[in-house]
XYZ file of C-alpha atoms in Angstrom:
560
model
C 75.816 74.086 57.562
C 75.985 77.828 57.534
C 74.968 80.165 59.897
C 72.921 83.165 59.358
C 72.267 85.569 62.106
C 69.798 88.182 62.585
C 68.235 89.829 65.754
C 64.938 88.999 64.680
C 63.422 86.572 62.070
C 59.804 86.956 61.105
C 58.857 83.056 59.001
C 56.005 83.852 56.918
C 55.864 86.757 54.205
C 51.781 87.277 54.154
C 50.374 90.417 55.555
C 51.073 89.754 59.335
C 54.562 88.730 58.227
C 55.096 92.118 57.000
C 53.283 93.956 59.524
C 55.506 92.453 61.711
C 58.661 92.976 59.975
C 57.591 96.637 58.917
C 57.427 97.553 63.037
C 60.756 95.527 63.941
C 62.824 96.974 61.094
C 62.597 100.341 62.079
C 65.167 99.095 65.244
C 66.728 96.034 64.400
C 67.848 93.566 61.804
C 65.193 91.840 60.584
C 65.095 89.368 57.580
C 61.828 87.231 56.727
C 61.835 83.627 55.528
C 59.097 82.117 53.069
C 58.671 79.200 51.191
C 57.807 81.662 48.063
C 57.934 85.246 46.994
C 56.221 87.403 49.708
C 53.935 88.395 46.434
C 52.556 85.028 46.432
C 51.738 84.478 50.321
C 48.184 83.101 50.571
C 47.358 86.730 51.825
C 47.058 87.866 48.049
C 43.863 85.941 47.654
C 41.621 87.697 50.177
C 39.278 89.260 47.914
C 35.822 90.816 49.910
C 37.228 93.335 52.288
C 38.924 94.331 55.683
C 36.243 95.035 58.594
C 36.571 98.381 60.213
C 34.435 100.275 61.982
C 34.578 103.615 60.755
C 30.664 104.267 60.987
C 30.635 105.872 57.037
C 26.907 106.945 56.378
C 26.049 104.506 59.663
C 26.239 104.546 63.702
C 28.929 102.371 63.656
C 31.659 102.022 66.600
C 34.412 99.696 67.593
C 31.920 98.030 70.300
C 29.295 97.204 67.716
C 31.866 95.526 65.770
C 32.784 93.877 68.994
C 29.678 92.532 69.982
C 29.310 91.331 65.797
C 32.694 89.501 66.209
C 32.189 87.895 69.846
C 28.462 86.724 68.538
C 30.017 85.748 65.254
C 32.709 83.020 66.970
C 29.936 82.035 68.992
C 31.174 83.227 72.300
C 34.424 81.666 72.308
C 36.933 84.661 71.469
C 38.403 85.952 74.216
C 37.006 89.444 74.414
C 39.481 91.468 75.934
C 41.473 90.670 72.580
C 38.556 91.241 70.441
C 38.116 94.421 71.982
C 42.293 95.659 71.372
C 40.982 94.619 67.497
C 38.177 96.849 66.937
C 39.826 99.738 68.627
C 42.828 99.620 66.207
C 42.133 98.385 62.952
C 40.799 101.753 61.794
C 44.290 103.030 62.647
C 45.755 100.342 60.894
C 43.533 100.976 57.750
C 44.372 104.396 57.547
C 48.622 103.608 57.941
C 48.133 101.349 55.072
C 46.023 103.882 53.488
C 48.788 106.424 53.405
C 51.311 103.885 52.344
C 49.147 104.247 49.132
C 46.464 101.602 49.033
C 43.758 101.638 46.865
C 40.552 101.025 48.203
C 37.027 101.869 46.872
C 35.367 104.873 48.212
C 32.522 106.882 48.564
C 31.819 110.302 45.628
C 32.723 112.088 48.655
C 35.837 110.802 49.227
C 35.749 108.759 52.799
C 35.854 104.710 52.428
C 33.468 102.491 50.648
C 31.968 99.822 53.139
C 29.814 96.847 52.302
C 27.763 94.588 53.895
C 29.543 91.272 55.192
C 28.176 88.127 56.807
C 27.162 88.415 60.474
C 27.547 92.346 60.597
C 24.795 94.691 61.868
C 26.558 97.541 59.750
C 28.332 97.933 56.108
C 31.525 97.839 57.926
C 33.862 95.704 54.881
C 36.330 97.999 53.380
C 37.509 97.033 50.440
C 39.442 97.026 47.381
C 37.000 95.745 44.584
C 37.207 91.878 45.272
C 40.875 91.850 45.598
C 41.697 93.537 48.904
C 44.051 90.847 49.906
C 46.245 91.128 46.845
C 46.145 95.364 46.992
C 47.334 95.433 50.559
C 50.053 92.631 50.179
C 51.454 94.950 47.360
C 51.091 98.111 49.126
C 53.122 96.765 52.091
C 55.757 94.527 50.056
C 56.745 98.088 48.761
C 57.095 99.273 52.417
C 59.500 96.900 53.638
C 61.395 96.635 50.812
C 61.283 100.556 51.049
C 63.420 99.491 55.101
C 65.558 97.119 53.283
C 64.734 94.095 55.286
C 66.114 91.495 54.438
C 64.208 88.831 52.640
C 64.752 84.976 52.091
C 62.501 84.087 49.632
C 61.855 80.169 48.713
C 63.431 78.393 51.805
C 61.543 76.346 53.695
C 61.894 75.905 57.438
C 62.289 72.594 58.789
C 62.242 73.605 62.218
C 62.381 75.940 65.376
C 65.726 76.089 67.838
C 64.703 75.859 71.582
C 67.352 76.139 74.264
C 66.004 76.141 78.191
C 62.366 76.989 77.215
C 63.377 80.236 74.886
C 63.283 80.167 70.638
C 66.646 80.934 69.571
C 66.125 80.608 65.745
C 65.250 78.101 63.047
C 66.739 75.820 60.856
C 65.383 75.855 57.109
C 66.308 74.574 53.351
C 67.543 76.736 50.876
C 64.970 75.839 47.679
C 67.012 76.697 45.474
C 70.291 74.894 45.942
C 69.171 72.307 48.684
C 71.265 73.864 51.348
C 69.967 74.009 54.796
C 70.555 76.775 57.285
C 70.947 78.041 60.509
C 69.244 81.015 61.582
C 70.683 82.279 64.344
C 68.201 85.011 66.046
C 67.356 86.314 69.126
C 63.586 85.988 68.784
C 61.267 84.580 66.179
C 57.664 85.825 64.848
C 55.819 82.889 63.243
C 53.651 84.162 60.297
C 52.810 81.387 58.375
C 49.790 80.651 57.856
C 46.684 77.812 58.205
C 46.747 74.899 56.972
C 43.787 74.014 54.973
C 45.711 71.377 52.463
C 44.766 69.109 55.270
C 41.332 68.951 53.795
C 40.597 67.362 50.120
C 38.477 70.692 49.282
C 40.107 73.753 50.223
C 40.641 77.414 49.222
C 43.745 78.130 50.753
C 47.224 77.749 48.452
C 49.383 75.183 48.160
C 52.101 76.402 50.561
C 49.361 76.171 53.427
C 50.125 72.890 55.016
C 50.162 74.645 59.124
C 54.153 74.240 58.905
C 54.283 77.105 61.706
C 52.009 75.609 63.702
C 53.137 72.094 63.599
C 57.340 73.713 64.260
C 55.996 75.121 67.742
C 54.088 72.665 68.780
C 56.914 69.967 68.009
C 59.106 72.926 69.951
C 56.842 72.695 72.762
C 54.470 75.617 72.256
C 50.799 75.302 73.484
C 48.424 74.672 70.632
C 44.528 75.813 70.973
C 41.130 75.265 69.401
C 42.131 73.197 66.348
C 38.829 71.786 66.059
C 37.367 75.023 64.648
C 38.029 74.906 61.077
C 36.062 77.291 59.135
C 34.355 75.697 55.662
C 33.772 78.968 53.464
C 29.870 78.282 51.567
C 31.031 79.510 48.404
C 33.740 77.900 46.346
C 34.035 77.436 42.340
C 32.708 73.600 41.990
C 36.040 71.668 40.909
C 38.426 73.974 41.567
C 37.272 74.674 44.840
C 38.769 78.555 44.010
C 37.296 81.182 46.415
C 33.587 83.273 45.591
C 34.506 85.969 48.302
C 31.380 86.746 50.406
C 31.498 90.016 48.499
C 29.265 88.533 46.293
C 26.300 87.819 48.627
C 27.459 91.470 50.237
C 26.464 93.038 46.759
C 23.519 91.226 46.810
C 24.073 87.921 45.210
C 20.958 84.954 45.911
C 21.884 81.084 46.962
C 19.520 78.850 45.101
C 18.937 75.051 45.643
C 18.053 72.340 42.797
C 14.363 73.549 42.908
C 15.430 77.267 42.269
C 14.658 77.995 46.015
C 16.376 80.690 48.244
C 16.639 78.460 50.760
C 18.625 80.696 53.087
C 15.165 81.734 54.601
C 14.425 78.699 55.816
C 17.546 78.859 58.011
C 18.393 82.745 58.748
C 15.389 84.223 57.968
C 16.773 87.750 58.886
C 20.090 87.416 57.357
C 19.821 85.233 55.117
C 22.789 85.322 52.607
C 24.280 87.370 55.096
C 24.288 85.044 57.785
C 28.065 84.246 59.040
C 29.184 81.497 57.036
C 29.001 78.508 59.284
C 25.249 78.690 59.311
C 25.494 79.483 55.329
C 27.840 76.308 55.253
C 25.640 73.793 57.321
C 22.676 75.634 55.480
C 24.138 74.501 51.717
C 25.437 70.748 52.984
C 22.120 70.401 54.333
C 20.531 71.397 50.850
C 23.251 68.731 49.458
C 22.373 66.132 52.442
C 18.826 66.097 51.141
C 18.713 66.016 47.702
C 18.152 69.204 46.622
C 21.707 70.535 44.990
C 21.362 71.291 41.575
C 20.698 67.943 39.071
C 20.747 66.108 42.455
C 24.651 66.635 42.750
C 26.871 68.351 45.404
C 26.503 72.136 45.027
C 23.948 74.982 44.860
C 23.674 77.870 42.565
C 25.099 81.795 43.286
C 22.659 84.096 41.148
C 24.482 87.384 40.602
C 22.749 88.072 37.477
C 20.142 90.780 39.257
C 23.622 92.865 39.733
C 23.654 93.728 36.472
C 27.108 93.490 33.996
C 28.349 96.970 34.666
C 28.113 96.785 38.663
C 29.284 93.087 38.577
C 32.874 94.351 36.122
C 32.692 97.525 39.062
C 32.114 95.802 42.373
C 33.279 92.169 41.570
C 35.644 91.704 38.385
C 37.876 89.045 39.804
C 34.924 87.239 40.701
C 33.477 87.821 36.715
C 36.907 86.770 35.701
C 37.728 83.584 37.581
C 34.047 82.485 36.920
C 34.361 82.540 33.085
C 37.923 81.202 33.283
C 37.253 77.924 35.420
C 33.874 77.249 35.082
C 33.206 79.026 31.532
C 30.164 80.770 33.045
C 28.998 84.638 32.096
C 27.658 85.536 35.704
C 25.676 88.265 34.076
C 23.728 85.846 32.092
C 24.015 82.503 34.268
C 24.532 81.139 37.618
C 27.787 80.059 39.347
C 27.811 76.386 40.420
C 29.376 76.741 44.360
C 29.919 74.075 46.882
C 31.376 74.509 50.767
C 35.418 74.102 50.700
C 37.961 74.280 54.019
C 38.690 78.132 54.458
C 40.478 79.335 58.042
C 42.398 77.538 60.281
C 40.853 79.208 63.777
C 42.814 77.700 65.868
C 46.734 77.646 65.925
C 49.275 78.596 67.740
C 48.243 79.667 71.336
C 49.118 83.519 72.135
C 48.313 86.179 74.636
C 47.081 89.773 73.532
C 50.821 90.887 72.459
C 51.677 87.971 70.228
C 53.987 85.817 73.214
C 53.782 82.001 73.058
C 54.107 79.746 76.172
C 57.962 79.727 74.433
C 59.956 82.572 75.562
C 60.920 84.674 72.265
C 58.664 82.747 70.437
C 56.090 84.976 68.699
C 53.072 84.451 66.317
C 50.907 86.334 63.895
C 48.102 85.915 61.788
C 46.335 82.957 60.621
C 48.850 80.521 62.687
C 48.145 81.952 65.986
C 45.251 81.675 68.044
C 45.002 85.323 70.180
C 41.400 84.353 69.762
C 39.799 87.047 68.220
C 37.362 84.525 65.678
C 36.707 81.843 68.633
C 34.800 79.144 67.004
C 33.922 80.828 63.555
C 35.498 84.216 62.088
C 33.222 86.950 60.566
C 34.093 87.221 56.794
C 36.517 90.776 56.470
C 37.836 90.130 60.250
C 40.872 88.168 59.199
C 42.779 91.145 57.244
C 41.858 93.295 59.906
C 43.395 90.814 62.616
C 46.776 90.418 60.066
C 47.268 93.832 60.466
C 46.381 94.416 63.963
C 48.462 92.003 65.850
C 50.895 91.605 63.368
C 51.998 95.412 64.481
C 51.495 94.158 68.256
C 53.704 90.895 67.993
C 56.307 92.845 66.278
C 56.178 95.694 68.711
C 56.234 92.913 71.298
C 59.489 91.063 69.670
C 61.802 94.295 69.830
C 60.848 94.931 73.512
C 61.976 91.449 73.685
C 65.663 91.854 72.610
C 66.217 94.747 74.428
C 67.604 92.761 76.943
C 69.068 89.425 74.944
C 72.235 88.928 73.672
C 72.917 86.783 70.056
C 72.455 83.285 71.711
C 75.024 80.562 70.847
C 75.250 77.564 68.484
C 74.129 74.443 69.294
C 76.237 72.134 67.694
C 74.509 69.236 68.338
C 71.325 70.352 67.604
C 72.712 71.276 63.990
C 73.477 67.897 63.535
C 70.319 66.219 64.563
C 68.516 68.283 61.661
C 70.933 67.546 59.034
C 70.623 63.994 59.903
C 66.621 64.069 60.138
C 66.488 65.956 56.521
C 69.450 63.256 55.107
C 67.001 60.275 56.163
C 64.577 61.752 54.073
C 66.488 60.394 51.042
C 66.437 56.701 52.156
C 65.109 54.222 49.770
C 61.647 54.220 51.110
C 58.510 51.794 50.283
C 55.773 54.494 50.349
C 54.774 57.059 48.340
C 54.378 60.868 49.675
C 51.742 62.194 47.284
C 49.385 58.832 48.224
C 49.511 59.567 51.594
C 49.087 62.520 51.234
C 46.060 62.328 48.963
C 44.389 60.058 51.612
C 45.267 62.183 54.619
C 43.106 64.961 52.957
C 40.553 62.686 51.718
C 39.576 61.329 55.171
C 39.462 65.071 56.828
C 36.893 65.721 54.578
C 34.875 62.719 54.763
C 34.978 62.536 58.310
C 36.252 65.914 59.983
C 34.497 68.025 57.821
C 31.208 69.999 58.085
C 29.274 67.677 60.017
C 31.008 65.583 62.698
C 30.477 62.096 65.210
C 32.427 60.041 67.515
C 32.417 57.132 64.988
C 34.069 58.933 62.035
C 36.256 61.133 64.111
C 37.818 57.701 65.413
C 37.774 56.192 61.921
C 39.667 59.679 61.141
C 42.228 59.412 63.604
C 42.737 55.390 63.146
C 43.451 56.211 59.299
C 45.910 59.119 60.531
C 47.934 56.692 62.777
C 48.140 54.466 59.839
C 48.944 57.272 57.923
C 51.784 58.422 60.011
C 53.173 54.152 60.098
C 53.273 54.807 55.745
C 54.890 58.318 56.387
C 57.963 57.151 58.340
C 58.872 54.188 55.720
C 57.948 56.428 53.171
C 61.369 57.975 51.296
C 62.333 60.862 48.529
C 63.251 59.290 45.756
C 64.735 62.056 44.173
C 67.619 62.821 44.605
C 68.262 66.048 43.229
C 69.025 68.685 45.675
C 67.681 71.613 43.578
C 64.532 72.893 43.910
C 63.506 69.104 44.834
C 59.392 69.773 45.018
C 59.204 66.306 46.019
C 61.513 66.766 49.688
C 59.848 70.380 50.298
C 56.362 67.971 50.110
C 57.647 65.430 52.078
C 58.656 67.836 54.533
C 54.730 69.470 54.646
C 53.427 66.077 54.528
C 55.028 65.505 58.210
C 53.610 69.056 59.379
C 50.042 68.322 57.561
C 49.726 65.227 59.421
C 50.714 66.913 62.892
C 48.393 69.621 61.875
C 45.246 66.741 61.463
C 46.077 64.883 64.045
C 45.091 67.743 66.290
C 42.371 68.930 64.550
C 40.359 65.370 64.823
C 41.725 64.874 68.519
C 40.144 68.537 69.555
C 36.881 67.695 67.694
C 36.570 64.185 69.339
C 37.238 66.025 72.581
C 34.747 68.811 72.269
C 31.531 66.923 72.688
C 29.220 69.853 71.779
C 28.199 72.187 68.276
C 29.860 75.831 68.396
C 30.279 77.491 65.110
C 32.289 75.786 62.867
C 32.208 72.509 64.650
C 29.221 70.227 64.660
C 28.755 67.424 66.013
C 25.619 65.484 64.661
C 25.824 63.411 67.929
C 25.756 66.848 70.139
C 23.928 69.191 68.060
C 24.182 71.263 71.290
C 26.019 74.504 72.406
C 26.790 73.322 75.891
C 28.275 76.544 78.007
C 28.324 75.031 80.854
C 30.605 72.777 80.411
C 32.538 73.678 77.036
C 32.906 77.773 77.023
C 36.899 76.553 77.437
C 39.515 76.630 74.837
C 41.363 73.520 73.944
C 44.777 73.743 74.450
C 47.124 70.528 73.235
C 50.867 70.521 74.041
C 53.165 67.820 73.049
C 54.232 65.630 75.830
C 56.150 62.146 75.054
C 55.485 62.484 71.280
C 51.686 62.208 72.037
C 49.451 65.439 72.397
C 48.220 65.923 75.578
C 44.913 67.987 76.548
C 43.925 70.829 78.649
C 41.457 73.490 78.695
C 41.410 77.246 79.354
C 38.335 79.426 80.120
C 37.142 81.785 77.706
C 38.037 85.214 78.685
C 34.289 87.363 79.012
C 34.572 90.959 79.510
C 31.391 93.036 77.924
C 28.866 90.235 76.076
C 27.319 87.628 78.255
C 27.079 84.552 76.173
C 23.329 84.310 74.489
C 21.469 82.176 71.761
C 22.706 82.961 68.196
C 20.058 83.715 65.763
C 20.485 85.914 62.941
């Protein structure tokens, strides 16, 4: 097996992945792993905007956007590290800025800000309706700019852990079947959620929660996996994303009756409310009877925008509309249904990025820092990528300082080489089926609206699951670019990943945010304003639970 050694190895090329890289490469060798190009990290797909407050034309300030954000996750983010995110993503927006993004702005030259979901100000900066994709460009060209070093298409297997401190990785070389070791002195985890766990989903295909499922099989602490965000607007079939842009520019949710039924449940916000209530708001809809022709979506009428500020303000939107679902949004409505959006939970972190794993960092969507607590405000994820991506890197070269390049653990080598051999036994199962039903009974039963009976019909299906996955074999043999090992291989993180998602929602016997339980339609503070924290302990995950951290914004009711 070879060895490859760097001082510090960021896993995960989306925007935190860079971030981090970008601040570590200025001091040390850095080189970043991903399964694909950095260009095509699920980052590129963010399309509505990055949340700052810059108070443009309004009386906007970080603590406003504060009190949005701890209200918006239903008062489970920590606050201390919501507050370190609105003070510095308006830095962050204008570094990127001078790297040479592109985003809209005003005639007079500051930045354009729209209207997003749970916000009491236009506060979305943005870059038409693909913000995502502009800033993953603007900062590929900055660390490629510091020549760090980039493995692109490997996939990591796995994390090296040697007396309770991450000493590297091992990972597969896509293109020639090769596996690795990385040899490192610390480790940033960047990778991602892991919404292919769920049948409907807008996330990629490369977002199977690998990261998070490598640290907690390490021994990391895991938290608040139950809070899986369902985004109200996806393309009916496709399940592609309709970015809450939409609704920001003044789109109208309609039911089967032509109703805007979003007064019934927000009357203030309506549209505008954040999406969990817009979610529950549309399955409801569904529940009863009233999606369109009876079926299992609603309509998105953008046609009051008019075709010239809908081809200004929304043309990936106009595009990917006519292309999948061959429908002129100027002249007709879209057909959208709810679809799995954010993984809120993940990895567990403190305010600078540090696992309970010394050397073992995390960024992004696979960490939980808990700035989105039980639901994230639409625009607050880009601004969190670029926030504590910059902190966990910052945090990783203070790290180093004082390690030396750790050894090689020979027997550890061999142990993974053997696990990813075994992989091409004859087995008697078949990945993609198990697969297919894995994500198929998240939705049904872990989805929007949650019980005790189908959580446990969930997690009896998952055990059953796992029993298929470890007869289950690759069956081809081919070592090059062999799709069918690499999903084998996420199939095993997947089910870690929903596994702990259904064992946090059967623990959390309440509604906040995202979760709902149908059997406690409740937000109980007395007894759950706690994180869930799962750690692996004799191959089974074992519970605990962490007070949320309240600083400035007593918890009250939620009405918008």
């Amino acid at each position: 097996m070879e060895i490859i050694t760097h001082d510090i190895i960021v896993i995960g090329a989306g925007l935190a992945g860079q971030m981090a890289a970008l601040e570590t490469s200025q001091s040390s060798d850095t080189a970043i792993i991903s399964k694909v190009h950095p260009l095509r990290s699920h980052s590129g797909a963010a399309q509505g905007g990055i949340n700052a407050p810059f108070g443009n034309a309004t009386p906007d300030d970080w603590e406003k956007h504060a009190f949005d954000t701890v209200k918006g996750s239903d008062y489970l983010a920590d606050q201390d590290a919501v507050e370190i995110l609105c003070k510095n993503i308006t830095s962050r927006i204008v570094e990127t800025d001078s790297f040479g993004a592109i985003f809209d702005r005003m005639p007079d030259g500051r930045l354009a800000q729209r209207p997003f979901g749970g916000g009491s100000f236009p506060r979305t900066c943005y870059a038409g309706d693909a913000t995502g994709h502009e800033i993953l460009n603007t900062l590929y060209e900055q660390f490629i700019k510091n020549n760090v070093k980039v493995y692109e298409e490997w996939l990591l297997t796995s994390l090296i852990v040697e007396d309770n401190a991450c000493i590297g990785a091992f990972a597969i070389n896509l293109k020639n079947g090769e596996a690795a070791y990385f040899r490192s002195k610390a480790v940033i985890v960047a990778t991602g959620g892991c919404g292919r766990v769920f049948e409907r989903t807008t996330n990629s295909h490369q977002s199977t929660g690998d990261g998070i499922s490598m640290a907690y099989r390490a021994g990391a602490q895991v938290c608040d996996m139950e809070f899986v965000q369902f985004h109200p607007t996806t393309l009916v079939g496709t399940n592609i994303l309709i970015s809450e842009a939409a609704r920001g520019e003044g789109g109208l949710l309609l039911n089967g009756d032509n109703e805007r039924f979003m007064e019934k449940y927000a009357p203030a916000a309506k549209e505008l409310a954040p999406r969990d209530i817009v979610v529950r708001s549309i399955q409801t809809e569904v529940n009863e009877g009233r999606g369109i022709g009876g079926g299992e979506f609603v309509s998105l009428d953008l046609k009051g925008l008019g075709r010239e500020r809908l081809l200004e303000k929304l043309p990936q939107i106009y595009k990917l509309a006519k292309d999948f679902a061959n429908v002129d949004v100027a002249e007709a409505c879209i057909p959208v249904q709810p679809a799995q959006h954010y993984t809120m939970g993940g990895i567990r972190t403190n305010n600078r990025g540090e696992s309970s794993i010394k050397g073992l960092f995390a960024c992004g969507e696979c960490a939980c820092v808990s700035v989105h607590g039980a639901n994230r405000l639409g625009g607050n994820s880009l601004a969190e990528t670029l926030v504590f991506g910059k902190i966990a890197g910052a945090k990783a070269l203070e790290y180093i300082r004082k390690k030396g390049t750790p050894g090689i653990l020979k027997e550890a080598v061999g142990k993974e080489e053997n696990r990813i051999n075994h992989l091409f036994r004859s087995g008697d199962g078949s990945i993609a089926e198990i697969r297919k039903e894995l994500q198929k009974v998240m939705w049904e039963k872990v989805g929007v609206f949650r019980n005790e009976k189908d959580i446990l019909g969930a997690l009896k299906t998952l055990r059953t699951l796992e029993e298929s996955y470890a007869r289950a074999g690759v069956k081809d043999g081919s070592r090059i670019f062999n799709t069918e090992m690499m999903q084998a291989i996420e199939l095993g993180f997947m089910l870690d990943n929903a596994e702990l998602i259904a064992k946090g929602a059967l623990q959390r016997r309440e509604s906040r945010g995202s979760h709902f339980r149908t059997d406690f339609p409740d937000r109980d503070d007395n007894n759950w304003l706690v994180h869930t924290i799962f750690i692996l302990k004799d191959g089974k995950p074992h519970p605990s639970f962490e007070p949320v951290r309240i600083t400035l914004f007593k918890p009250e009711a939620r009405k918008y």
